[in-house]
mmCIF file of C-alpha atoms in Angstrom:
data_model
loop_
_atom_site.group_PDB
_atom_site.id
_atom_site.type_symbol
_atom_site.label_atom_id
_atom_site.label_comp_id
_atom_site.label_asym_id
_atom_site.label_seq_id
_atom_site.Cartn_x
_atom_site.Cartn_y
_atom_site.Cartn_z
ATOM 1 C CA VAL A 1 -7.981 11.728 8.549
ATOM 2 C CA GLN A 2 -5.476 12.466 5.790
ATOM 3 C CA LEU A 3 -5.340 9.030 4.315
ATOM 4 C CA GLN A 4 -8.037 6.307 4.038
ATOM 5 C CA ALA A 5 -7.539 2.695 2.999
ATOM 6 C CA SER A 6 -10.403 0.542 1.758
ATOM 7 C CA GLY A 7 -11.131 -2.573 -0.180
ATOM 8 C CA GLY A 8 -10.202 -5.265 2.330
ATOM 9 C CA GLY A 9 -12.266 -8.500 2.768
ATOM 10 C CA ALA A 10 -12.214 -12.206 3.025
ATOM 11 C CA VAL A 11 -11.239 -14.376 0.038
ATOM 12 C CA GLN A 12 -10.004 -17.856 -0.533
ATOM 13 C CA ALA A 13 -6.412 -18.675 -1.407
ATOM 14 C CA GLY A 14 -5.719 -17.917 -5.012
ATOM 15 C CA GLY A 15 -8.278 -15.078 -5.051
ATOM 16 C CA SER A 16 -7.803 -11.366 -5.696
ATOM 17 C CA LEU A 17 -8.518 -8.101 -4.022
ATOM 18 C CA ARG A 18 -7.874 -4.448 -4.864
ATOM 19 C CA LEU A 19 -7.071 -2.120 -2.076
ATOM 20 C CA SER A 20 -7.586 1.704 -2.508
ATOM 21 C CA CYS A 21 -6.028 4.518 -0.524
ATOM 22 C CA SER A 22 -7.413 7.979 -0.855
ATOM 23 C CA GLY A 23 -6.116 11.302 0.603
ATOM 24 C CA SER A 24 -5.774 14.928 0.189
ATOM 25 C CA ARG A 25 -4.047 16.123 -2.955
ATOM 26 C CA ARG A 26 -1.570 18.067 -0.730
ATOM 27 C CA ILE A 27 -0.125 14.678 0.362
ATOM 28 C CA TYR A 28 -0.337 12.950 -2.903
ATOM 29 C CA SER A 29 1.117 15.520 -5.320
ATOM 30 C CA ASN A 30 4.756 15.323 -4.387
ATOM 31 C CA ASN A 31 5.143 12.391 -2.133
ATOM 32 C CA ALA A 32 5.964 8.765 -2.585
ATOM 33 C CA LEU A 33 3.316 6.380 -1.275
ATOM 34 C CA ALA A 34 3.527 2.964 0.229
ATOM 35 C CA TRP A 35 1.549 -0.029 1.548
ATOM 36 C CA PHE A 36 2.353 -1.841 4.762
ATOM 37 C CA ARG A 37 0.740 -4.705 6.553
ATOM 38 C CA GLN A 38 0.614 -6.132 10.055
ATOM 39 C CA SER A 39 -0.370 -9.618 11.138
ATOM 40 C CA PRO A 40 -1.262 -10.598 14.752
ATOM 41 C CA GLY A 41 1.843 -10.848 16.834
ATOM 42 C CA LYS A 42 4.162 -9.565 14.083
ATOM 43 C CA GLU A 43 5.627 -6.127 13.413
ATOM 44 C CA ARG A 44 4.324 -3.888 10.687
ATOM 45 C CA GLU A 45 6.194 -4.748 7.467
ATOM 46 C CA PHE A 46 6.723 -3.030 4.212
ATOM 47 C CA VAL A 47 4.797 -4.367 1.227
ATOM 48 C CA ALA A 48 5.175 -1.957 -1.771
ATOM 49 C CA ALA A 49 5.926 1.574 -2.653
ATOM 50 C CA VAL A 50 5.538 3.927 -5.650
ATOM 51 C CA ASN A 51 7.163 7.247 -6.449
ATOM 52 C CA TRP A 52 5.367 10.527 -6.800
ATOM 53 C CA ARG A 53 4.918 10.133 -10.500
ATOM 54 C CA GLY A 54 3.830 6.508 -10.439
ATOM 55 C CA SER A 55 6.711 5.578 -12.680
ATOM 56 C CA THR A 56 8.899 3.572 -10.145
ATOM 57 C CA THR A 57 7.740 0.878 -7.898
ATOM 58 C CA SER A 58 9.342 -1.541 -5.339
ATOM 59 C CA TYR A 59 7.983 -4.596 -3.563
ATOM 60 C CA THR A 60 9.019 -6.885 -0.696
ATOM 61 C CA ASP A 61 10.125 -10.290 -2.082
ATOM 62 C CA ALA A 62 7.047 -12.056 -0.631
ATOM 63 C CA VAL A 63 4.599 -10.268 -2.892
ATOM 64 C CA LYS A 64 6.718 -9.824 -6.098
ATOM 65 C CA GLY A 65 4.818 -11.030 -9.188
ATOM 66 C CA ARG A 66 1.447 -11.186 -7.260
ATOM 67 C CA PHE A 67 0.858 -7.634 -6.141
ATOM 68 C CA THR A 68 0.943 -4.439 -8.199
ATOM 69 C CA ILE A 69 1.015 -0.898 -6.764
ATOM 70 C CA SER A 70 -0.152 1.943 -8.798
ATOM 71 C CA ARG A 71 -1.164 5.589 -8.826
ATOM 72 C CA GLU A 72 -1.873 8.255 -11.382
ATOM 73 C CA HIS A 73 0.196 11.381 -10.919
ATOM 74 C CA GLY A 74 -2.145 14.203 -9.790
ATOM 75 C CA ALA A 75 -4.935 11.780 -8.859
ATOM 76 C CA ASP A 76 -5.902 11.317 -5.188
ATOM 77 C CA THR A 77 -6.076 7.494 -5.111
ATOM 78 C CA MET A 78 -3.482 4.798 -4.911
ATOM 79 C CA TYR A 79 -4.198 1.077 -5.497
ATOM 80 C CA LEU A 80 -2.681 -2.232 -4.523
ATOM 81 C CA GLN A 81 -3.982 -5.084 -6.744
ATOM 82 C CA MET A 82 -3.430 -8.365 -4.915
ATOM 83 C CA ASN A 83 -3.577 -11.548 -7.023
ATOM 84 C CA SER A 84 -2.961 -15.212 -6.172
ATOM 85 C CA LEU A 85 -3.528 -14.376 -2.428
ATOM 86 C CA LYS A 86 -2.052 -16.774 0.181
ATOM 87 C CA PRO A 87 -3.104 -17.411 3.719
ATOM 88 C CA GLU A 88 0.185 -15.710 4.806
ATOM 89 C CA ASP A 89 -1.076 -12.488 3.186
ATOM 90 C CA THR A 90 -3.694 -12.236 5.932
ATOM 91 C CA ALA A 91 -3.091 -8.935 7.792
ATOM 92 C CA VAL A 92 -4.284 -5.430 8.329
ATOM 93 C CA TYR A 93 -3.038 -3.348 5.363
ATOM 94 C CA TYR A 94 -2.056 0.322 5.832
ATOM 95 C CA CYS A 95 -1.247 3.014 3.332
ATOM 96 C CA ALA A 96 1.316 5.686 4.067
ATOM 97 C CA ALA A 97 2.852 8.809 2.569
ATOM 98 C CA ASP A 98 6.530 9.337 2.492
ATOM 99 C CA ARG A 99 8.161 12.756 3.159
ATOM 100 C CA ARG A 100 10.018 12.504 -0.149
ATOM 101 C CA PRO A 101 9.008 11.978 -3.774
ATOM 102 C CA ILE A 102 10.937 8.862 -3.984
ATOM 103 C CA TYR A 103 10.405 6.259 -1.261
ATOM 104 C CA SER A 104 12.811 6.699 1.533
ATOM 105 C CA GLY A 105 11.038 5.051 4.584
ATOM 106 C CA ASN A 106 10.755 8.412 6.214
ATOM 107 C CA LEU A 107 6.897 8.395 6.552
ATOM 108 C CA GLN A 108 4.792 11.354 7.512
ATOM 109 C CA SER A 109 1.151 10.034 7.279
ATOM 110 C CA TRP A 110 -0.699 6.874 7.875
ATOM 111 C CA GLY A 111 -4.104 5.820 6.914
ATOM 112 C CA GLN A 112 -6.590 3.686 8.846
ATOM 113 C CA GLY A 113 -6.042 -0.016 8.046
ATOM 114 C CA THR A 114 -8.183 -2.279 6.111
ATOM 115 C CA GLN A 115 -8.358 -6.086 6.984
ATOM 116 C CA VAL A 116 -7.532 -8.775 4.375
ATOM 117 C CA THR A 117 -8.225 -12.335 5.352
ATOM 118 C CA VAL A 118 -7.247 -15.214 3.107
ATOM 119 C CA SER A 119 -8.530 -18.648 3.932
ATOM 120 C CA SER A 120 -6.977 -21.931 2.724
#
């Protein structure tokens, strides 16, 4: 497994979780990274992305102001800090590596998902 997501769990609405994604340095060094999520009965959707240096980020509108994606250039771990969680954030969260240094949506690797459950 080249990428491994962890940190999911069950929280109440308004709570926080921090997800981590670890992988081989070969993947992390020069590639943008991203988080996706998938809820039952729905397609997998983009959540957030960060470029290879950790200097540029992007988010889907549903999580702006609540989630923060981060990474340290040269490190082998990416994070997704999730605050003010809502029941609609419930999903399996996946990390992925892009083929390019800046996020393009052309993904080359996926990690195993981690379940996030938010109760009202």
